[in-house]
Tab-separated table of C-alpha atoms in Angstrom:
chain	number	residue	atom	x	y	z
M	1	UNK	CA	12.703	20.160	-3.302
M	2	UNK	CA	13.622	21.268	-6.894
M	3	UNK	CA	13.400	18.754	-9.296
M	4	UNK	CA	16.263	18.164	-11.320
M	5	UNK	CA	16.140	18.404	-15.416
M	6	UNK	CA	16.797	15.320	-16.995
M	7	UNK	CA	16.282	14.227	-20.844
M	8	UNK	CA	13.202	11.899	-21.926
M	9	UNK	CA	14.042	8.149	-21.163
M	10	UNK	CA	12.318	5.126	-21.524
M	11	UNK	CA	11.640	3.706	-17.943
M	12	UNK	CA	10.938	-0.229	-17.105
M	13	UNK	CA	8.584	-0.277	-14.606
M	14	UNK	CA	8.169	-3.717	-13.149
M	15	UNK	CA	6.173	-5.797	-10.225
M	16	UNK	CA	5.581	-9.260	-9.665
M	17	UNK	CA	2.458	-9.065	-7.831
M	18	UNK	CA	-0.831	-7.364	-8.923
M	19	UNK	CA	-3.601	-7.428	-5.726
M	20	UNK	CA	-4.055	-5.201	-3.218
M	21	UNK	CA	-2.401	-1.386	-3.106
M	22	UNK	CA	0.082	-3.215	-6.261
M	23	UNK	CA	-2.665	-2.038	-9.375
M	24	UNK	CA	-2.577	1.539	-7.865
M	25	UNK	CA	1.157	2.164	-6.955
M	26	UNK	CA	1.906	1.088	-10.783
M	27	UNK	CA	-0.727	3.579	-12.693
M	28	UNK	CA	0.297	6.203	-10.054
M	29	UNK	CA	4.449	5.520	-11.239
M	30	UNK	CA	3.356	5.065	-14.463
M	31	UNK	CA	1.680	8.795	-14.293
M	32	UNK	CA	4.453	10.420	-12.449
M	33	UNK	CA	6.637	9.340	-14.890
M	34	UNK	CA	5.318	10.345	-18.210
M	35	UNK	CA	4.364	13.510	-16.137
M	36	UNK	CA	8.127	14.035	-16.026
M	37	UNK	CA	8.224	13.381	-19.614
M	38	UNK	CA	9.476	9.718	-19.802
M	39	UNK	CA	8.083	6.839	-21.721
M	40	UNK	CA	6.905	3.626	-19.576
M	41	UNK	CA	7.532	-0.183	-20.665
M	42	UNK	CA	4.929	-1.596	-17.715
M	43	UNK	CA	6.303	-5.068	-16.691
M	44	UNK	CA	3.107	-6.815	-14.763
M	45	UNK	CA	0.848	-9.799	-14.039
M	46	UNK	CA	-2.466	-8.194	-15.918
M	47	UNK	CA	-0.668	-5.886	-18.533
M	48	UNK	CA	-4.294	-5.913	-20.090
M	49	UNK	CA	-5.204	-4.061	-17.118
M	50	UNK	CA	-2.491	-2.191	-16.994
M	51	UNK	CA	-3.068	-1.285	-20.468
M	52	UNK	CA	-6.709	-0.064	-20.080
M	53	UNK	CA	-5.573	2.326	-16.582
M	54	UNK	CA	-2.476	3.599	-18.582
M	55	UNK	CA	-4.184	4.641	-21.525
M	56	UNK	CA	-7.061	6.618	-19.384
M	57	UNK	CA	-4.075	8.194	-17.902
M	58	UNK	CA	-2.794	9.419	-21.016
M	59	UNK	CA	-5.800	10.808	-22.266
M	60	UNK	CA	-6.496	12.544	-19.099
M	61	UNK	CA	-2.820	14.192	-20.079
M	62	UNK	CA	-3.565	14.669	-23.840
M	63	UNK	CA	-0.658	12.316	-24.774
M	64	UNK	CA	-0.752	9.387	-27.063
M	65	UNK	CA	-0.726	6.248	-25.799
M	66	UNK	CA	1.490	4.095	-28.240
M	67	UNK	CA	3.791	6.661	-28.325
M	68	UNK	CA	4.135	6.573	-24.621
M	69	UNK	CA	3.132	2.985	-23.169
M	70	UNK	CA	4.310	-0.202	-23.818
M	71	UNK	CA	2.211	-3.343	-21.670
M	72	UNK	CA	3.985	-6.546	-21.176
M	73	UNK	CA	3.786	-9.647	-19.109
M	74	UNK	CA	5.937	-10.130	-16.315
M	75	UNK	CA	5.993	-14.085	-15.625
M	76	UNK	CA	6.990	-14.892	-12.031
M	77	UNK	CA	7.418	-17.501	-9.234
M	78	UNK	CA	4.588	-17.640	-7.290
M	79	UNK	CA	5.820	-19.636	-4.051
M	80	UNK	CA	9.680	-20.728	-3.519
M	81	UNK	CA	10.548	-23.512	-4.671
M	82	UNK	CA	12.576	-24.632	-2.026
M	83	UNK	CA	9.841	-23.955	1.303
M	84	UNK	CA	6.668	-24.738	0.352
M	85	UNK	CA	4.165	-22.560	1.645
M	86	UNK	CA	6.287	-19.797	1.242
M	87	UNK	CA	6.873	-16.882	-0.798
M	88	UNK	CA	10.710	-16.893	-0.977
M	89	UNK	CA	13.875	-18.966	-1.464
M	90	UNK	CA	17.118	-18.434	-3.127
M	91	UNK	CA	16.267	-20.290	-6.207
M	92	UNK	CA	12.966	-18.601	-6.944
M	93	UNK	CA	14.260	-15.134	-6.427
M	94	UNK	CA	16.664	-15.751	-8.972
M	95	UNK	CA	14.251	-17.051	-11.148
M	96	UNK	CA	12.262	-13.746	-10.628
M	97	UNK	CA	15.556	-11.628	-11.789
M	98	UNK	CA	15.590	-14.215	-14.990
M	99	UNK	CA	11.977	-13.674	-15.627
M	100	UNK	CA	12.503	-10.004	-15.500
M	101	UNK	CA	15.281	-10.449	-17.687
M	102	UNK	CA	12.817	-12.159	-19.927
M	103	UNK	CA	9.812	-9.793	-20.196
M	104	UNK	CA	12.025	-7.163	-20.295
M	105	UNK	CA	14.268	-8.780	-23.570
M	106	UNK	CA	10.692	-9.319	-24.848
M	107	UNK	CA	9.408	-6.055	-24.537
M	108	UNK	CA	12.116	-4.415	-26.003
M	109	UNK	CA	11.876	-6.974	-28.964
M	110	UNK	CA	8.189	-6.083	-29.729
M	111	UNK	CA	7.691	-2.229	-28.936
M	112	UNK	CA	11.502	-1.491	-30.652
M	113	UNK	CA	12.565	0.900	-27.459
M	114	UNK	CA	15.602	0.144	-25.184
M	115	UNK	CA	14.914	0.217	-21.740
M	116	UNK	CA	17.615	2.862	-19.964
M	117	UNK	CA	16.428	2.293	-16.436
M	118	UNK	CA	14.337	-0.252	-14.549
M	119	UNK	CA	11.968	0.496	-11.522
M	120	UNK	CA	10.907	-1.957	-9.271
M	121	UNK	CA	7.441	-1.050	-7.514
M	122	UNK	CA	7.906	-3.868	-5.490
M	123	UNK	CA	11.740	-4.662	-4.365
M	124	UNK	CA	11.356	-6.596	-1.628
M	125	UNK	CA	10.822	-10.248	-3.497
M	126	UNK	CA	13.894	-9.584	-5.645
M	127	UNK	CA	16.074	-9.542	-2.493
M	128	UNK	CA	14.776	-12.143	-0.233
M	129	UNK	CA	17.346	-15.081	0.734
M	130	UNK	CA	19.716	-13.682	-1.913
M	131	UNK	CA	23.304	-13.373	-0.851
M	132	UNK	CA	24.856	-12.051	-3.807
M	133	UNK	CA	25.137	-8.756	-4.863
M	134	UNK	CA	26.178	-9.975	-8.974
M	135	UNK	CA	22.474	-11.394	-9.360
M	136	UNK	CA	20.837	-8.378	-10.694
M	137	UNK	CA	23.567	-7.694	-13.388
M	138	UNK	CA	21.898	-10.072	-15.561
M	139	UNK	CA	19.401	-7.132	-16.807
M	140	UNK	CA	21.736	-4.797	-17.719
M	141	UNK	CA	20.757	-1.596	-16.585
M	142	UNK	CA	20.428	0.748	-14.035
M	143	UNK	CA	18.278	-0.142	-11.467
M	144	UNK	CA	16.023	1.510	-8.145
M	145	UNK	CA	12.839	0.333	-6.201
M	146	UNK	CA	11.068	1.125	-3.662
M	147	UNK	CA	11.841	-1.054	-0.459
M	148	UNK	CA	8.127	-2.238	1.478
M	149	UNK	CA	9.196	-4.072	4.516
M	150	UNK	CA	12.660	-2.498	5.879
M	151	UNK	CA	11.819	-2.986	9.586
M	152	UNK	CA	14.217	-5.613	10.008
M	153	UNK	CA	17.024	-2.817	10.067
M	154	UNK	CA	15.507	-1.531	13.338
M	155	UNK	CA	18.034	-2.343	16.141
M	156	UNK	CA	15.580	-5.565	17.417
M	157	UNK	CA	16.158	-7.381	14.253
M	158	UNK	CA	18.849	-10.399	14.523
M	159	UNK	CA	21.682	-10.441	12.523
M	160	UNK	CA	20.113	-14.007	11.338
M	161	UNK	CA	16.793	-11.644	10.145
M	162	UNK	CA	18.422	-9.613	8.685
M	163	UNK	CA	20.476	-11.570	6.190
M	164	UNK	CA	17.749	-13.502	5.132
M	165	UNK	CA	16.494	-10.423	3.798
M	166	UNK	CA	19.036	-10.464	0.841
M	167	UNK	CA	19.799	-6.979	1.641
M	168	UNK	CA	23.432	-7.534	-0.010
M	169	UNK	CA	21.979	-7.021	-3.552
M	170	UNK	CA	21.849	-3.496	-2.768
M	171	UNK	CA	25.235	-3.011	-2.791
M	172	UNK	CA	25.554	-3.973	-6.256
M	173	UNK	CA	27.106	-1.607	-8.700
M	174	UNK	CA	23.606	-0.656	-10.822
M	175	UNK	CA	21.218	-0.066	-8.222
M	176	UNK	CA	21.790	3.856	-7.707
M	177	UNK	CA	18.861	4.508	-4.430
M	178	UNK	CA	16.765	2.671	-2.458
M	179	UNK	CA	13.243	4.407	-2.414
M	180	UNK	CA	11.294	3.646	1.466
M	181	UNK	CA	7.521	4.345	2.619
M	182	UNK	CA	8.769	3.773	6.092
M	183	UNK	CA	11.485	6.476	6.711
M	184	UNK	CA	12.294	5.754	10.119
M	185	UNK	CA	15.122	3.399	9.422
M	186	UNK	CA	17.480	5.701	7.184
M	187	UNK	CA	20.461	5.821	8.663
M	188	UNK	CA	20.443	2.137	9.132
M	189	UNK	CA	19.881	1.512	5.529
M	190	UNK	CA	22.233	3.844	4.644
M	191	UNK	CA	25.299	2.123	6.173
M	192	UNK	CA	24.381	-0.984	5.530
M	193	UNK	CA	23.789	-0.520	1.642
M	194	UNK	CA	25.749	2.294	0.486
M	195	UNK	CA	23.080	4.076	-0.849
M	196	UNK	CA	20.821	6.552	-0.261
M	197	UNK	CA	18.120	5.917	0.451
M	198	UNK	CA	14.997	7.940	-0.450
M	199	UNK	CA	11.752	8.547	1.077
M	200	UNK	CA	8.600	7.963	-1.105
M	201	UNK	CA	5.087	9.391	-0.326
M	202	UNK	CA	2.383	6.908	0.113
M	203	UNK	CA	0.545	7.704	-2.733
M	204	UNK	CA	-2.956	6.865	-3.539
M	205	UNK	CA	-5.870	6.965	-6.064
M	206	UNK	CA	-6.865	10.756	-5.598
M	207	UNK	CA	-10.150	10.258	-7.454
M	208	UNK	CA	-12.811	12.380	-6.272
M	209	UNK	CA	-16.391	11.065	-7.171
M	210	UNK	CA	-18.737	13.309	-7.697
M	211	UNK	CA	-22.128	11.357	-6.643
M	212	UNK	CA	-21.528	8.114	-4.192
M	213	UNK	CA	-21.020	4.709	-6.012
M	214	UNK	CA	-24.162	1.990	-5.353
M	215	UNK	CA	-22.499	0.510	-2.319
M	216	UNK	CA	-21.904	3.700	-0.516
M	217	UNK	CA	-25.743	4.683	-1.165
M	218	UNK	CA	-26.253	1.759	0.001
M	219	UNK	CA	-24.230	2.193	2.865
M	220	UNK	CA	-25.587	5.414	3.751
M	221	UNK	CA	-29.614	4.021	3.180
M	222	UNK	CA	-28.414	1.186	6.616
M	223	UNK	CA	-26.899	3.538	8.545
M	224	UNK	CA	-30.190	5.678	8.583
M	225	UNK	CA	-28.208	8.480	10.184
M	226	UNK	CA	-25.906	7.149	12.155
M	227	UNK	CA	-22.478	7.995	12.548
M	228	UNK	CA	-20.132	5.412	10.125
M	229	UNK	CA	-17.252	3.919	10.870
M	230	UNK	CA	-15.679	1.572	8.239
M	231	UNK	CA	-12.313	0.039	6.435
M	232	UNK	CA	-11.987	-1.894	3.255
M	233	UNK	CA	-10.424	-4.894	3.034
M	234	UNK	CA	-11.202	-7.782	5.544
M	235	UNK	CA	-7.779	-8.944	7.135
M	236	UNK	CA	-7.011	-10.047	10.458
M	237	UNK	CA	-3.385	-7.802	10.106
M	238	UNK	CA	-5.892	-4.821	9.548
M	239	UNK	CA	-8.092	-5.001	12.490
M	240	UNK	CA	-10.724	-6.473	10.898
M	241	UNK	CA	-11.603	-8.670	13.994
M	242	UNK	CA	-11.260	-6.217	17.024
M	243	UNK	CA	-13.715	-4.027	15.089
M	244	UNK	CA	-16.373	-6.484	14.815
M	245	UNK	CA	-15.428	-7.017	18.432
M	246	UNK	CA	-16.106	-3.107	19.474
M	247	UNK	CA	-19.485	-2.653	16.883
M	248	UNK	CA	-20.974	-5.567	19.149
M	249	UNK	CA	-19.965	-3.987	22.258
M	250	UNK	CA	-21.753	-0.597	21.638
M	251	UNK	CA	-24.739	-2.287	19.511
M	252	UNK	CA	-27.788	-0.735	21.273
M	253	UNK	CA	-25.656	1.834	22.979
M	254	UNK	CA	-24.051	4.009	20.759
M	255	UNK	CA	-25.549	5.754	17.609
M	256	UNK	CA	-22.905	4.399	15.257
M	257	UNK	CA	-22.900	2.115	12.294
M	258	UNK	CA	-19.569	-0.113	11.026
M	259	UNK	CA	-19.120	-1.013	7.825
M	260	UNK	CA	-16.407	-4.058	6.925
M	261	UNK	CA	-16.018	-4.060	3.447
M	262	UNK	CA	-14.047	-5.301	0.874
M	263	UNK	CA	-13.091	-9.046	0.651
M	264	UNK	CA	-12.912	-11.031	3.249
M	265	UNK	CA	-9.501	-12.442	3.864
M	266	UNK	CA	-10.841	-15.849	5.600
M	267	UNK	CA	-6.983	-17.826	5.352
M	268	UNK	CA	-6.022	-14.633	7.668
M	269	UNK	CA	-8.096	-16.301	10.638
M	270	UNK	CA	-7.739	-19.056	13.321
M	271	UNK	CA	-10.572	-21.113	12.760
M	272	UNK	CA	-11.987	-19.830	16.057
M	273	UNK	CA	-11.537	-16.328	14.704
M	274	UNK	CA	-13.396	-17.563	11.665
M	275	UNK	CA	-16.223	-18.984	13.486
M	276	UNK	CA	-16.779	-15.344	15.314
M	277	UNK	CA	-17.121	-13.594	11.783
M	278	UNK	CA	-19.110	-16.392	10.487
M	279	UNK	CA	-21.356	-15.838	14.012
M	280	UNK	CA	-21.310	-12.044	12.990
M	281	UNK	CA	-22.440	-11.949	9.622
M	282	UNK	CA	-25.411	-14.499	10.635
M	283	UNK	CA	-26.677	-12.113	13.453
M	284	UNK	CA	-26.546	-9.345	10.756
M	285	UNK	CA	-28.266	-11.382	8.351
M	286	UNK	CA	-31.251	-11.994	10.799
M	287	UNK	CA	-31.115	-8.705	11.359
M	288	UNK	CA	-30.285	-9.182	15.319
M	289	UNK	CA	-26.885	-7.046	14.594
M	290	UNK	CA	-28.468	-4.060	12.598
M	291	UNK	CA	-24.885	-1.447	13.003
M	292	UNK	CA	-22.906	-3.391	11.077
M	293	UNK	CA	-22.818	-4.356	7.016
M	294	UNK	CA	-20.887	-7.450	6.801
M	295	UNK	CA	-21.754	-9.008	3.511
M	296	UNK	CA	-19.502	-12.410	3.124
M	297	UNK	CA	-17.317	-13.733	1.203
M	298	UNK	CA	-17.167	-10.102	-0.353
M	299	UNK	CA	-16.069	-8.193	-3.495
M	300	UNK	CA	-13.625	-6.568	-4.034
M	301	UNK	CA	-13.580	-2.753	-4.089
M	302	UNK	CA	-11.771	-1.269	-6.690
M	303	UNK	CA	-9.488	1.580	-6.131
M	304	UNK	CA	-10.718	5.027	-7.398
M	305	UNK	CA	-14.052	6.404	-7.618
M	306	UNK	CA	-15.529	2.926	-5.640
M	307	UNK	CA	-13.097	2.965	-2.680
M	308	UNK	CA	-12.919	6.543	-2.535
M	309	UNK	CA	-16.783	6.995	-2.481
M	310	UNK	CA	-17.113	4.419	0.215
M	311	UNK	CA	-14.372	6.935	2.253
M	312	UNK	CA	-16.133	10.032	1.466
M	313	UNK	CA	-19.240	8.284	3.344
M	314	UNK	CA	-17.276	7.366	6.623
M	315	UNK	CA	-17.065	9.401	9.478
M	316	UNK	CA	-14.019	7.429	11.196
M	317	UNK	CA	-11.491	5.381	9.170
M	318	UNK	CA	-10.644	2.349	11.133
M	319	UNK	CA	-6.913	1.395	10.609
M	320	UNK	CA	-5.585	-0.182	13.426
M	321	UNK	CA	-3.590	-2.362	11.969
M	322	UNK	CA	-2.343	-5.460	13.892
M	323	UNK	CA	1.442	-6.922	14.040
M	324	UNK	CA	2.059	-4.348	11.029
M	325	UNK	CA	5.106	-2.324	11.046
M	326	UNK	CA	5.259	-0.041	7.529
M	327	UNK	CA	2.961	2.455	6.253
M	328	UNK	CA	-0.303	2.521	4.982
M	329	UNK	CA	-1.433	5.100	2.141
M	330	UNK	CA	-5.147	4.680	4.107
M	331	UNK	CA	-3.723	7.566	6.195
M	332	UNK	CA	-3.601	9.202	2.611
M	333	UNK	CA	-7.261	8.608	2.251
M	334	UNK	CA	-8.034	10.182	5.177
M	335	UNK	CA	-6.052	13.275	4.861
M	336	UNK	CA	-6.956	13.784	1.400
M	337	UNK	CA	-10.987	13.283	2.217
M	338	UNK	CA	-10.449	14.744	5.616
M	339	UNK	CA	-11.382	11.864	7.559
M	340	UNK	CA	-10.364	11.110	10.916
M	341	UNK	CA	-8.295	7.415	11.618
M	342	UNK	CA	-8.499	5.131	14.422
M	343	UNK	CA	-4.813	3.007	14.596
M	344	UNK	CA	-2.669	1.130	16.401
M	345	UNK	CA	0.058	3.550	18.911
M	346	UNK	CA	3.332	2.794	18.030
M	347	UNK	CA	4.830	1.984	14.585
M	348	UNK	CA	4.922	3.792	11.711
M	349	UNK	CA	1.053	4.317	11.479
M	350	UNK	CA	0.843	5.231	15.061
M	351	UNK	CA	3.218	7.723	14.947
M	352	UNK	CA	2.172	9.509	12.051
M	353	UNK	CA	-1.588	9.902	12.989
M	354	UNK	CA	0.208	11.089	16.221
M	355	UNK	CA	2.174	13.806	14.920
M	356	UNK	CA	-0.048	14.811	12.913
M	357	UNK	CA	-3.177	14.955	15.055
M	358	UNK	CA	-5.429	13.632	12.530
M	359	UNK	CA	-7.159	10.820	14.386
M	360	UNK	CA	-6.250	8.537	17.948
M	361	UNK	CA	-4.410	5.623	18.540
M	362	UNK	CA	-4.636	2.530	20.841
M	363	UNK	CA	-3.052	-0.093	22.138
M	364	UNK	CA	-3.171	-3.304	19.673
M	365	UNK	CA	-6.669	-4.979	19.806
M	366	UNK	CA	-7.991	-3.271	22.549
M	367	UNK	CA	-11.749	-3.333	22.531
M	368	UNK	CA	-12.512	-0.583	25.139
M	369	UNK	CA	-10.045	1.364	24.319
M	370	UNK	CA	-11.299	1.264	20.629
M	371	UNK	CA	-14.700	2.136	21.990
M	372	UNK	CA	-13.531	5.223	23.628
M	373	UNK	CA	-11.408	6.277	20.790
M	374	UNK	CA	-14.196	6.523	18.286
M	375	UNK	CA	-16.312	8.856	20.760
M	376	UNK	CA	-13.242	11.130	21.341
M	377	UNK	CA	-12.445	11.582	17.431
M	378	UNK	CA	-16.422	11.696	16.697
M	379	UNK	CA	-15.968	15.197	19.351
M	380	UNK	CA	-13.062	16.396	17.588
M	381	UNK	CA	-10.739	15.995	20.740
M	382	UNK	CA	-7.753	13.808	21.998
M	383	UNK	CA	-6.966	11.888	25.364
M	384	UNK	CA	-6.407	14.497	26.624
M	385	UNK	CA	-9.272	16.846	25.514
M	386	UNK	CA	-7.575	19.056	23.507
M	387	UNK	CA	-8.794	19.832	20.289
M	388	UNK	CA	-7.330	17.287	17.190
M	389	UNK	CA	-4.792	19.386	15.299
M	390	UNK	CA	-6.261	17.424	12.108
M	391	UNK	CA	-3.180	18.640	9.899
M	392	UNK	CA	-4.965	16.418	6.969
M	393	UNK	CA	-3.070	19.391	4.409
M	394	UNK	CA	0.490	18.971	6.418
M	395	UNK	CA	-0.431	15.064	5.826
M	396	UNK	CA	-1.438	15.494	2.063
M	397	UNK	CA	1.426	17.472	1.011
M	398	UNK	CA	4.164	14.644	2.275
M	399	UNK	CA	2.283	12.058	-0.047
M	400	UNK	CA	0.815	12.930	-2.884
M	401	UNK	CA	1.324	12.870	-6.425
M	402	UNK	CA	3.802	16.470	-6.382
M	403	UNK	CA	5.889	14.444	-3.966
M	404	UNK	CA	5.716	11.881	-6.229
M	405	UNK	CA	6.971	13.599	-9.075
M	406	UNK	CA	9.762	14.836	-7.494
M	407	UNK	CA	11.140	11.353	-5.889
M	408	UNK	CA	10.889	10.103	-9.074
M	409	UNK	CA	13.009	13.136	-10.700
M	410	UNK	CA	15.534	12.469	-8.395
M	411	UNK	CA	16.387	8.799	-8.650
M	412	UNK	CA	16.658	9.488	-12.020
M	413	UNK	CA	19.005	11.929	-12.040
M	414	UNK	CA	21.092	9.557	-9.864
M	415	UNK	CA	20.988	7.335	-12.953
């Protein structure tokens, strides 16, 4: 896709959340953009942080940071207001357009730029519950952002579902696309928003280390050999739990080692689900369960050179992700390290490692199946016996950071 020409603007890049995937996404739009030659106010929860990843970016360009960069905080309600427990209510997502109205007011104050077009790396909590499509005209400006969890336009969502989603503010006036990771419900989105709707690669951290960090020697030094299998971050929705489930199963029987790394998500778990990973990490302790590192609570593992080391050591990615609908830039990982995925059939995961051949799928949570996955994609073939396709370059070229660039040039030539 060519990428159309469009003069240097100043870009508001804004999320309200900053854990998980969040960090990345924003230093990977924050380097796409100033790659297209546009200067970046970041809007974020650690601007610090931001700061310190934006200006490593620009020196890796050759550009000059204050000339390019402006870091400010982005205030924002943590849990609605009106359901506790919850993330989302009418009044608090208003309160999150206000606060970006705020920090944006703010940073424009300080830094003496004016903002021509606001990005939102995470759109999804400035629609929820939200009914009105006037709301976000209280900033100003042109507006996009790139839409996380949009499987409630498949045809099995209730109308009910649906408009709790606050999908209306999409129809207003300034927003000019609707960026996706999940591109299967287009049309949908299309006719019920008026606007296209645009198909983002699932970028990630393409660091390539050139010597394995401490934990992946580490890693490496226990598995004495053996074939790894591993995934970072310790969710339930990830498949945390059924991989535990199939490393005891073979322990003793099959030369492979399982690494579970990352933090461990304990709120994610029954408390009977807890009490199996607490039963887990004692019998690896003792030393009874020796093809598995399971170190709790956990740390987390920083994306870049740390995550992508602890790839580069795996033989299998495990992602079979459970009750998860939307993408997952771990298939990114893969392709980009060439590294085979386990995940769940069906979905958008599913179907992607499907079509493109570069790992197996199974059926949600199923143990045996798991077992005989790994064995097939440790032999290079499918269920069938076939040799993988393993179109990791196919895979690659859909999501990384030339994709990127062009998205990115388009939206704002929408503007």
């Amino acid at each position: 896709m060519e990428q159309p020409q469009a003069s240097a603007r100043t870009i508001v890049l804004a999320d309200p959340r900053w854990n998980g995937h969040h960090p990345t996404y924003f230093l990977e739009f924050t380097a796409s953009l100033l790659r297209l030659g546009h200067r970046v106010i970041g809007l974020c929860r650690q601007p610090d942080e931001f700061r310190e990843g934006a200006s490593r970016i620009c020196k890796e360009m050759g550009i000059d940071f204050e000339s390019n960069i402006v870091a400010g905080q982005l205030d924002d309600p943590d849990r609605s207001f009106l359901r506790p427990g919850q993330d989302h209510d009418p009044v608090s997502t208003v309160m999150r357009w206000k606060a970006l109205k705020k920090a944006i007011d703010l940073a424009e104050k300080s830094s003496g730029w004016t903002g021509d077009f606001v990005f939102l790396a995470w759109l999804d909590s400035y629609l929820r519950f939200q009914p009105s499509t006037s709301v976000p005209n209280m900033i100003g400006k042109p507006w996009s952002g790139l839409y996380f969890r949009n499987h409630h336009f498949s045809r099995k969502a209730s109308s009910v579902h649906r408009a709790a989603k606050g999908d209306r503010s999409l129809r207003n006036e300034h927003c000019v696309a609707v960026g996706v990771l999940d591109e299967r419900f287009e049309e949908e989105m299309r006719k019920e928003t008026g606007k296209e709707i645009i198909a983002f690669p699932d970028i990630t951290n393409e660091t390539d280390p050139d010597v394995p960090g401490d934990l992946a020697l580490e890693i490496i030094k226990r598995a004495a050999g053996r074939k790894i299998i591993g995934m970072v971050s310790l969710e339930k929705r990830k498949g945390f739990l059924t991989m535990l489930r199939i490393a005891e199963m073979v322990a003793g029987v099959e030369d492979w080692y399982f690494v579970a790394a990352g933090q461990y998500a304990k709120e994610t778990c029954s408390p009977e689900e807890q009490a199996f990973v607490d039963q887990i990490a004692e019998r690896v302790r003792e030393g009874e369960l020796d093809n598995v590192y399971l170190e709790l609570p956990g740390e987390r593992v920083n994306d870049g050179r740390d995550f992508n080391s602890l790839i580069k050591v795996f033989d299998v990615i495990y992602a079979a992700y459970e009750d998860f609908e939307g993408s997952s830039n771990a298939l990114t990982k893969g392709a980009l390290f060439h590294r085979p995925l386990i995940a769940t059939r069906g979905e958008c995961v599913g179907q992607r490692v499907e079509d493109y051949g570069i790992g197996l799928t199974i059926d949600q949570g199923e143990v045996g199946q798991g077992v005989e996955a790994i064995a097939r994609v440790l032999e290079g073939v499918d269920w069938e016996g076939n040799e993988l396709a393993q179109r990791f370059g196919d895979y690659h070229a859909r999501h990384d950071r030339a994709r990127l660039d062009e998205v990115f040039a388009r939206i704002l030539s929408m503007a």
